[in-house]
GROMACS .gro file of C-alpha atoms in nm:
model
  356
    1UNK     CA    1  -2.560   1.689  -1.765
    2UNK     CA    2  -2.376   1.550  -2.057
    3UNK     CA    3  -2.252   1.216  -1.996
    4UNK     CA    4  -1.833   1.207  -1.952
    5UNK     CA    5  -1.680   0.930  -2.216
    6UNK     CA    6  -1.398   0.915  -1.963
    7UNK     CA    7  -1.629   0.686  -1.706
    8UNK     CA    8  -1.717   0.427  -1.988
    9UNK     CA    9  -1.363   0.390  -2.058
   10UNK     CA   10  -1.193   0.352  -1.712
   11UNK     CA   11  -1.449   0.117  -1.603
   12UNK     CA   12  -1.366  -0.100  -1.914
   13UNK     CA   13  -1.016  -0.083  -1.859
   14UNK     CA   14  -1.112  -0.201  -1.492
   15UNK     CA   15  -1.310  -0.485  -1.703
   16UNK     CA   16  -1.034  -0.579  -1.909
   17UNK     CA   17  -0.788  -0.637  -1.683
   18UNK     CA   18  -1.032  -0.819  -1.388
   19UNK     CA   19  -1.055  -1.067  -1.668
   20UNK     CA   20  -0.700  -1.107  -1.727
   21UNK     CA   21  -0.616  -1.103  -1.386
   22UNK     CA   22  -0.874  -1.412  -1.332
   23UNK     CA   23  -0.785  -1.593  -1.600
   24UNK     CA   24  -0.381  -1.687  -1.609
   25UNK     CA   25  -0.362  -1.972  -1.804
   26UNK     CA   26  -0.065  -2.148  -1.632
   27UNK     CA   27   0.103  -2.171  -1.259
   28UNK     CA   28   0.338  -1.897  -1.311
   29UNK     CA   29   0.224  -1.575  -1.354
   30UNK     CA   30   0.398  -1.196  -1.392
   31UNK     CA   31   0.419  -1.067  -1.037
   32UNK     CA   32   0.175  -0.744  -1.148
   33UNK     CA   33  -0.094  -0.963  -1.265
   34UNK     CA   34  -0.077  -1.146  -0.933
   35UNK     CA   35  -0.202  -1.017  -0.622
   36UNK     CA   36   0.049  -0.927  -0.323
   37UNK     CA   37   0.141  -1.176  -0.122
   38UNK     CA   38   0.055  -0.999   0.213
   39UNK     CA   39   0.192  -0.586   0.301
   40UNK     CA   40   0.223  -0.418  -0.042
   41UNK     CA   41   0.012  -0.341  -0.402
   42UNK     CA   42   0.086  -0.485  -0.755
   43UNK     CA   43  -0.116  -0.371  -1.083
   44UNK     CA   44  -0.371  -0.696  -0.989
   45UNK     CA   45  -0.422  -0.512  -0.664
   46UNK     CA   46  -0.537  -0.207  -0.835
   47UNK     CA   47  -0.819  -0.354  -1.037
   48UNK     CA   48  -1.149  -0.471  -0.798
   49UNK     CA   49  -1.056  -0.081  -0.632
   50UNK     CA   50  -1.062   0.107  -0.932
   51UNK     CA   51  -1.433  -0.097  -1.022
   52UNK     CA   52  -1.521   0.023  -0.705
   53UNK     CA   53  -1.394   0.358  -0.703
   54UNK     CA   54  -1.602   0.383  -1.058
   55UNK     CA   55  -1.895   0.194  -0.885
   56UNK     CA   56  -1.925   0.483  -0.654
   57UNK     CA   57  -1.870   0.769  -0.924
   58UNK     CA   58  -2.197   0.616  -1.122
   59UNK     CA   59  -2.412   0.549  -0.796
   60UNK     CA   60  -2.381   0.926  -0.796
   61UNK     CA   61  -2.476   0.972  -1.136
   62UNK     CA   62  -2.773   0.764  -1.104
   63UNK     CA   63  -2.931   0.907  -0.786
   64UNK     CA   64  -2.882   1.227  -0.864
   65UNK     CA   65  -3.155   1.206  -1.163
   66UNK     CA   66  -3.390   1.153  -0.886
   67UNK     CA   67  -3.227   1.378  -0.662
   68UNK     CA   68  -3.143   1.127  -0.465
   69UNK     CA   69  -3.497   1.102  -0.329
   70UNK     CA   70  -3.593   0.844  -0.088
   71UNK     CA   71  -3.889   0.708  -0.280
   72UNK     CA   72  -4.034   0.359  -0.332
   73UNK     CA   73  -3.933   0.366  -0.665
   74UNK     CA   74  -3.542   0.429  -0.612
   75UNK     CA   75  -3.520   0.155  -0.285
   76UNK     CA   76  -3.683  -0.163  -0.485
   77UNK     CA   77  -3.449  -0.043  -0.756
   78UNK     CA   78  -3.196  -0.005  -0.502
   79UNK     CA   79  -3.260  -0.373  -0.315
   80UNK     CA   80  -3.375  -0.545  -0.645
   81UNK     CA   81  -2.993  -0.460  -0.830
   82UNK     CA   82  -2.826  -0.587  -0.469
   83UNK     CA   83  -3.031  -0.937  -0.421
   84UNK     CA   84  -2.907  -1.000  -0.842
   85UNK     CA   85  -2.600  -0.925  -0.865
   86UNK     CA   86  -2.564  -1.057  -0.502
   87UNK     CA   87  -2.728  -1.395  -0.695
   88UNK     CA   88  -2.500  -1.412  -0.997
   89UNK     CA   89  -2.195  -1.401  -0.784
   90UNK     CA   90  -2.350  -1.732  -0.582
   91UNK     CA   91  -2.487  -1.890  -0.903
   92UNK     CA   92  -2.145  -1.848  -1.067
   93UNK     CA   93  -1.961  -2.043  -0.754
   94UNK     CA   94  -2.257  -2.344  -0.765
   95UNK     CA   95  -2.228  -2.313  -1.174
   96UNK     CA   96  -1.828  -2.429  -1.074
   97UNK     CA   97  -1.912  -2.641  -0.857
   98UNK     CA   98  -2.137  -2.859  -1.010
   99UNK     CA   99  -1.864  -2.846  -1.350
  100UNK     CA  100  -1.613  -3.008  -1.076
  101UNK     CA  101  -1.807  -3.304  -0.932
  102UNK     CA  102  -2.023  -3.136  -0.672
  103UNK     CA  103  -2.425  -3.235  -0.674
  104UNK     CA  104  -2.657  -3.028  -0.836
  105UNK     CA  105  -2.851  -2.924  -0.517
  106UNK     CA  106  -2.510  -2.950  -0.322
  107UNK     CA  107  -2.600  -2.548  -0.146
  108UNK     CA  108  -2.398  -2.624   0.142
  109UNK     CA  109  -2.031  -2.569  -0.036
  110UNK     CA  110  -2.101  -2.217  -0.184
  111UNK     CA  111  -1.883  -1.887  -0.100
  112UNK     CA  112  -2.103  -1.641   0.022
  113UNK     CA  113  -1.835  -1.363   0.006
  114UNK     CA  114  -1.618  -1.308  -0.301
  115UNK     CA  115  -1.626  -1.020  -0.551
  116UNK     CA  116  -1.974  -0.968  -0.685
  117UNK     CA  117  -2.106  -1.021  -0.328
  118UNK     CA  118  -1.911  -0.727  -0.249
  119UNK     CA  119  -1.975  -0.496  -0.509
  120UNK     CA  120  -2.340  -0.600  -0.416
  121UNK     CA  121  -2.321  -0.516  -0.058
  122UNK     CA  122  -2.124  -0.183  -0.118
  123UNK     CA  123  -2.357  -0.092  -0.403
  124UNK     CA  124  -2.648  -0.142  -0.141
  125UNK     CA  125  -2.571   0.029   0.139
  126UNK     CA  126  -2.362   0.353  -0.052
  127UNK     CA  127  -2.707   0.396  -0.197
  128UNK     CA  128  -2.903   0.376   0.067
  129UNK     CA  129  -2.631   0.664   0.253
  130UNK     CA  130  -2.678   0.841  -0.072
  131UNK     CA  131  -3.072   0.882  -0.022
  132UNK     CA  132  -3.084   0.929   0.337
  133UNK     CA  133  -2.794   1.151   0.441
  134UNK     CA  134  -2.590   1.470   0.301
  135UNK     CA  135  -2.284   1.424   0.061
  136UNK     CA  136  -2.088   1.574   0.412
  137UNK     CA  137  -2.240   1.306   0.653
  138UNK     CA  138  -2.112   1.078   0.398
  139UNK     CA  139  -1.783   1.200   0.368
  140UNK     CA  140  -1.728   1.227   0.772
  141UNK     CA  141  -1.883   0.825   0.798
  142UNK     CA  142  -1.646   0.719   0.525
  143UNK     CA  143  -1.345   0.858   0.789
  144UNK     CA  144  -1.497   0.708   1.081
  145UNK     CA  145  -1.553   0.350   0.914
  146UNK     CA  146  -1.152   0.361   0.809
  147UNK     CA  147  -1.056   0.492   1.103
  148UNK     CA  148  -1.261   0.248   1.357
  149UNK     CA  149  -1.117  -0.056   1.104
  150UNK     CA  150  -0.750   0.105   1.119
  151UNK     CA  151  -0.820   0.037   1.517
  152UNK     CA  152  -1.005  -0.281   1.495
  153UNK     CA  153  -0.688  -0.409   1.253
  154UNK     CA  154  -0.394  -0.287   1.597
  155UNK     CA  155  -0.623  -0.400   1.817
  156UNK     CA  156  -0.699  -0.757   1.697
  157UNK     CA  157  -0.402  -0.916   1.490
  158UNK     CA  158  -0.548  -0.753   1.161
  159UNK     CA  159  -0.189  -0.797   0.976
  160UNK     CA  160  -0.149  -1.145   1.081
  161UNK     CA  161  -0.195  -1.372   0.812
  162UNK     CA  162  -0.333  -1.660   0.965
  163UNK     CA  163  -0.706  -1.765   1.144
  164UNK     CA  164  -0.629  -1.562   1.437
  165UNK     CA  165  -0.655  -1.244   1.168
  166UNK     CA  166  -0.936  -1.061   1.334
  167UNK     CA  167  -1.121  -1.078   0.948
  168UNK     CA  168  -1.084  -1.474   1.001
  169UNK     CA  169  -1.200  -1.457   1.341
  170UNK     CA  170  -1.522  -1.294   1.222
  171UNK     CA  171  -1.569  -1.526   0.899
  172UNK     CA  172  -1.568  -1.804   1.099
  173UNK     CA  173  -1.825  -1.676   1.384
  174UNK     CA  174  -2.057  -1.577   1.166
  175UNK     CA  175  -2.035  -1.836   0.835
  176UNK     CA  176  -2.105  -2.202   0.832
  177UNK     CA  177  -1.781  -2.381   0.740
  178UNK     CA  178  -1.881  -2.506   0.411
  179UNK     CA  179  -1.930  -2.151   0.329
  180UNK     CA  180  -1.616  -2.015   0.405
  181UNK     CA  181  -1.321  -1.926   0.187
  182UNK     CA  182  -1.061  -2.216   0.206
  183UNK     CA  183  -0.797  -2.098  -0.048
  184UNK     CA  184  -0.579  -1.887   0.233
  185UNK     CA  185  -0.616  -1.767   0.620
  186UNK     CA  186  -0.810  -1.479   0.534
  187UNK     CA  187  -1.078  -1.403   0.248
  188UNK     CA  188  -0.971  -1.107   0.075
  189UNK     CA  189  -1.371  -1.073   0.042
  190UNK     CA  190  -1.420  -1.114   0.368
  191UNK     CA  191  -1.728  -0.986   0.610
  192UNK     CA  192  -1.548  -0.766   0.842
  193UNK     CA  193  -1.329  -0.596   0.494
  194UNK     CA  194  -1.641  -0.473   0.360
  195UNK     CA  195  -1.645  -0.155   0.625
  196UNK     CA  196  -1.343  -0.042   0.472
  197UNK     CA  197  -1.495  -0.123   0.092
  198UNK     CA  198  -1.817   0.088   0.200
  199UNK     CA  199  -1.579   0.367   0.262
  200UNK     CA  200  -1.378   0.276  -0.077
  201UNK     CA  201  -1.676   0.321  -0.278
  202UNK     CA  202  -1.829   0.608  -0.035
  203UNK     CA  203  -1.467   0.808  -0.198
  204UNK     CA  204  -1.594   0.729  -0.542
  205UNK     CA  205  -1.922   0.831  -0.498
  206UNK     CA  206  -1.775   1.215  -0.352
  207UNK     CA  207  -1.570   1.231  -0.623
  208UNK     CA  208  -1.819   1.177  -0.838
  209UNK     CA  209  -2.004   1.491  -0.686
  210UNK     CA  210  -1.719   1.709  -0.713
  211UNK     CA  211  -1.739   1.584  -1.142
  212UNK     CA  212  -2.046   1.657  -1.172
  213UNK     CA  213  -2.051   2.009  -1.035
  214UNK     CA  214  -2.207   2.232  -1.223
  215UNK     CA  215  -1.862   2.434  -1.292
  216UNK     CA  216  -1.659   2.418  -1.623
  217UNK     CA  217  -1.536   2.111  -1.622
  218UNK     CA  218  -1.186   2.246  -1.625
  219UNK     CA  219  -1.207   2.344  -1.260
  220UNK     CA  220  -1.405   1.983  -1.162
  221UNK     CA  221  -1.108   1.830  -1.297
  222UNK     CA  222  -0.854   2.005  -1.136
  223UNK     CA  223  -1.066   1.962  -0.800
  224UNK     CA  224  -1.055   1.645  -0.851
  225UNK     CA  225  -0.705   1.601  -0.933
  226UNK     CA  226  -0.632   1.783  -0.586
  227UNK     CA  227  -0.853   1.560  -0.416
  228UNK     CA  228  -0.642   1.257  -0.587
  229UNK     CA  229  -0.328   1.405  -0.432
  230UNK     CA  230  -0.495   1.504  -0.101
  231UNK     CA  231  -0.607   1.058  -0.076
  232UNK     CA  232  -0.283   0.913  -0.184
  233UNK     CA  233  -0.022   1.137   0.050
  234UNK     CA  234  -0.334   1.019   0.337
  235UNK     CA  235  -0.291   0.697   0.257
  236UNK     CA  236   0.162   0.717   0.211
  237UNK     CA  237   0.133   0.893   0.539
  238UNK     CA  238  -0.057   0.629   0.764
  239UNK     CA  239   0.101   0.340   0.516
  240UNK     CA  240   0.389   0.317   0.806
  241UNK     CA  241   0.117   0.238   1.106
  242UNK     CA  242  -0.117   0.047   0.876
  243UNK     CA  243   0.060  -0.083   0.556
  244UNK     CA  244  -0.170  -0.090   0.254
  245UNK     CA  245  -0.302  -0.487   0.233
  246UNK     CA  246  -0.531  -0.587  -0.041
  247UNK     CA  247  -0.621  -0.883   0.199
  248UNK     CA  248  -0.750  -0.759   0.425
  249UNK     CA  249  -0.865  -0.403   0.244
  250UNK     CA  250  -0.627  -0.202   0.482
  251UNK     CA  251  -0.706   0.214   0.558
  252UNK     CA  252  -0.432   0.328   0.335
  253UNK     CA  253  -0.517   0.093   0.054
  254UNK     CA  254  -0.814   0.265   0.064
  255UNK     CA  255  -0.705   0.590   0.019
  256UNK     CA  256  -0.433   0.497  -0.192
  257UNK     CA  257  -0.596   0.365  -0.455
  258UNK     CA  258  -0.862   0.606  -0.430
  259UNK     CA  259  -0.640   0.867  -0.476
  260UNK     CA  260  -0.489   0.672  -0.788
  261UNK     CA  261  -0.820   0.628  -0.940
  262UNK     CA  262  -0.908   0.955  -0.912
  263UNK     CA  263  -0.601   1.082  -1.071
  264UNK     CA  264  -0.666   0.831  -1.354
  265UNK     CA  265  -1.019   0.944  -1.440
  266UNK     CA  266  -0.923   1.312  -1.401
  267UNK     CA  267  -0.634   1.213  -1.611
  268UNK     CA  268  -0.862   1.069  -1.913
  269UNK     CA  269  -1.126   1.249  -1.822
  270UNK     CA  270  -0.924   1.567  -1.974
  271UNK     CA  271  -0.759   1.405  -2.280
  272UNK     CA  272  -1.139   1.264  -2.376
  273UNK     CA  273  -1.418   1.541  -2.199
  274UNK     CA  274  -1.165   1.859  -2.258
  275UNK     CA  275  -0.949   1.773  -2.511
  276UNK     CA  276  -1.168   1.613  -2.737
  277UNK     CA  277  -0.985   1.308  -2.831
  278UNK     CA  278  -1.270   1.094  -2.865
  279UNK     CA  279  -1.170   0.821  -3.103
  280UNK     CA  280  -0.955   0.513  -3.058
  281UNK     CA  281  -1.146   0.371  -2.744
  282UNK     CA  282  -1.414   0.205  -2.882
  283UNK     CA  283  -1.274  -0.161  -2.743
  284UNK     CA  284  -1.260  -0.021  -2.389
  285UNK     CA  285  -1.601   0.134  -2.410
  286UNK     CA  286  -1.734  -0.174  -2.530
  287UNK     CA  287  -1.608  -0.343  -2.139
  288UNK     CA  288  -1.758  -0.011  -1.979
  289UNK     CA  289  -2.138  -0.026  -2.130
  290UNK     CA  290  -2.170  -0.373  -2.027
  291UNK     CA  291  -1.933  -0.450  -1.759
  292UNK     CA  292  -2.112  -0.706  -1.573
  293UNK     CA  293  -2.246  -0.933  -1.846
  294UNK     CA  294  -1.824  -0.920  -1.943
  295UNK     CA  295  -1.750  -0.979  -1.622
  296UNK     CA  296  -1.954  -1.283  -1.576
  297UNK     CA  297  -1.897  -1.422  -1.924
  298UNK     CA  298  -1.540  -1.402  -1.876
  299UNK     CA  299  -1.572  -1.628  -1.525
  300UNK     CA  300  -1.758  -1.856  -1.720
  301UNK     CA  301  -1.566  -1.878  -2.017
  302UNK     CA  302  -1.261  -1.981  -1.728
  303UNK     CA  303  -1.468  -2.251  -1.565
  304UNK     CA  304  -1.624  -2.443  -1.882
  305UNK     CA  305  -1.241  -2.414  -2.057
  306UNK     CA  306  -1.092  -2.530  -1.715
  307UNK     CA  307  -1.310  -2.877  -1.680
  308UNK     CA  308  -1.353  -2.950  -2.018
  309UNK     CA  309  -0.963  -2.979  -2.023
  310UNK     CA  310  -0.945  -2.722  -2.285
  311UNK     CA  311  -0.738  -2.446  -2.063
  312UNK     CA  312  -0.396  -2.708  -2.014
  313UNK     CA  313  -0.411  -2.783  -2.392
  314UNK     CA  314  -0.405  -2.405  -2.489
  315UNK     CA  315  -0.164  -2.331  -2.288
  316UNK     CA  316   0.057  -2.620  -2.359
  317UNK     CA  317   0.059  -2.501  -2.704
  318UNK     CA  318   0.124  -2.181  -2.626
  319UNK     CA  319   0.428  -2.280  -2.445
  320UNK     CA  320   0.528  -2.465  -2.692
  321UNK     CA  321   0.610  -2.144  -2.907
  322UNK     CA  322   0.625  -1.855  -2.660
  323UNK     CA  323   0.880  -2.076  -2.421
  324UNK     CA  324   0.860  -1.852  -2.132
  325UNK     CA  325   0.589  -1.976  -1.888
  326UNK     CA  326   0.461  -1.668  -1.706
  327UNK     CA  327   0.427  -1.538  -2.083
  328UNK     CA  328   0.259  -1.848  -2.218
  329UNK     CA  329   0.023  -1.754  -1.920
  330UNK     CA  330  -0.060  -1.401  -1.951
  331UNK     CA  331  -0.118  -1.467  -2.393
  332UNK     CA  332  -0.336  -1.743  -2.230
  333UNK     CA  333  -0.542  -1.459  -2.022
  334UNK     CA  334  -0.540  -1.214  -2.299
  335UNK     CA  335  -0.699  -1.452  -2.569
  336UNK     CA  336  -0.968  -1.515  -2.313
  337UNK     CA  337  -1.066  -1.184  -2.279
  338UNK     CA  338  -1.034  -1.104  -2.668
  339UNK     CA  339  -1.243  -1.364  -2.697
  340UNK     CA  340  -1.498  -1.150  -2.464
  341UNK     CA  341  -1.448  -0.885  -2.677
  342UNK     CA  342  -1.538  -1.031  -2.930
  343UNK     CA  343  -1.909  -1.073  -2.743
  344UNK     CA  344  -1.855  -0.710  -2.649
  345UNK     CA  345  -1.761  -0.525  -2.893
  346UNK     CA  346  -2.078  -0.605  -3.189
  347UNK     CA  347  -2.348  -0.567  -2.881
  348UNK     CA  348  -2.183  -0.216  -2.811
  349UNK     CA  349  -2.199  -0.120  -3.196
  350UNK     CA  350  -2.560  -0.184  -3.156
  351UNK     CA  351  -2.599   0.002  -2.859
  352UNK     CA  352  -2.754  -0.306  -2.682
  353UNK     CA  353  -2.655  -0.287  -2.278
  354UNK     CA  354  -2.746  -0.548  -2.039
  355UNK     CA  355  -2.803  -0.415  -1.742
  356UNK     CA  356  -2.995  -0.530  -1.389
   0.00000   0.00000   0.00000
């Protein structure tokens, strides 16, 4: 089946703006490209969801050359692309560590969770559901892994934001304490919030079925633009038992921005796939073919500007001329991932992807 334009481009955008999001250059930020305090979802809290959501729609695409066989071929694949990018997340957090003062073979201060161990983890595990049981047994395991967290969240202080949060309770049993996130009460990467991430990117991978249907792709869209609006009034309608978190990667959040996703690559998918207007996206395709060499380069870029002393400079001279602080901050974060792009954008025109 032809490939759709419309996934290379919403996963850059996702790109773009998880480097923007990372990378404010001051203390004060824009309240969208922070994340939500606790209850509640800004434009930050949309971003590691929508990679997800995408993460799922391509897992589809992938398997389904092999027909999703269970072969020896597809799991080392399958467990080779989880243990790297499951490594790159940790090397990135020693590569930090070592630029602030820690020792070189200092192991014992790492975080184990955080966003690529995630996406690792969910990548792993939807594929493995993917070649062992049918798209419906997926489905109905997506709805019982939100629904047992929705319980496990009333039953055990799961909207508490301190340590006796259930997915702080659970961090702490099982993680050595120089592993464990230390920034707030509860890792928004936590252990216990990846059942509800599984789920998240169990969505993607469905709707990812229902676009590649073989059906005019009219009709796949407009399925899939129902199946948007069937997630998001899900998610408004149990928002008032379980309010969507980020944190703590609450039921509704799911579905929420699930739905949203869905409605935004239906949305482009129809402007680029039916519509045919093709041209003018070049920058975010160049993000999308190579989204997790971007990624990484743009942490890096953050951590090597941030202890050479480089990042308070910038932005003091920004400042200087923009005035406005949360401004200063967000031209700060915008420069950094031009400067990305600027990586990006010549490997794309030469068709070069880096990819594990």
């Amino acid at each position: 089946m032809k490939r759709l334009l419309s996934l290379d481009i919403m996963r850059g955008m996702t790109i773009v703006c998880m480097i923007i999001v990372n990378n404010g250059g001051g203390p004060e930020s824009y309240m969208h490209l922070e994340h939500s305090d606790w209850n509640g979802i800004t434009v930050c809290d949309l971003v590691f969801p929508f990679f997800l959501f995408i993460m799922g729609v391509t897992t589809y695409l992938s398997l389904s050359k092999s027909n999703f066989a269970p072969s020896g071929k597809a799991l080392r694949k399958i467990f080779k692309r989880t243990v790297l990018i499951m490594f790159i997340g940790w090397a990135i957090h020693w590569f930090a560590n070592v630029c602030y003062g820690k020792g070189w073979l200092d192991f014992g201060h790492l975080r184990l969770t955080g966003v690529l161990t995630r996406i690792a983890l969910c990548y792993g595990i939807v594929s493995l559901m993917a070649i062992c049981m049918s798209r419906r047994a997926m489905a109905v395991t997506a709805g019982v892994l939100l629904a047992v967290y929705g319980a496990i969240l009333l039953l055990f202080n799961g909207y508490v934001n301190d340590l006796s949060n259930i997915n702080a309770v659970v961090d702490r049993f099982l993680l050595p304490e120089g592993l464990l996130y230390t920034k707030r009460p509860v890792d928004p990467e936590g252990v216990l919030g990846t059942i509800p991430a599984v789920a998240h990117t169990v969505i993607g991978f469905c709707c990812g079925a229902i676009l590649m249907k073989r059906e005019e792709l009219d009709t796949r869209l407009m399925k899939l633009f129902v199946t948007a609006a069937l997630l998001l009034i899900g998610g408004f309608l149990i928002s008032g038992i379980l309010p969507e978190n980020k944190r703590i990667w609450s039921p509704s959040y799911v579905l929420i921005t699930c739905g949203m996703a869905a409605a935004l690559l239906a949305t482009i998918s129809y402007f680029t796939d039916v519509r045919g207007y093709k041209r003018g996206w070049s920058f975010f395709e160049a993000f999308g073919v190579n989204p997790l060499f971007l990624y990484v380069l743009g942490d890096l870029a953050g951590i090597i500007l941030g202890v050479t002393g480089a990042k308070p400079e910038i932005y003091a001279w920004i400042l200087g001329w923009a005035q406005i602080p949360k401004l200063a901050s967000a031209i700060y974060a915008v420069a950094l991932m031009l400067l990305c792009g600027l990586i990006g954008l010549p490997l794309y025109r030469r068709r070069i992807y880096i990819k594990i």
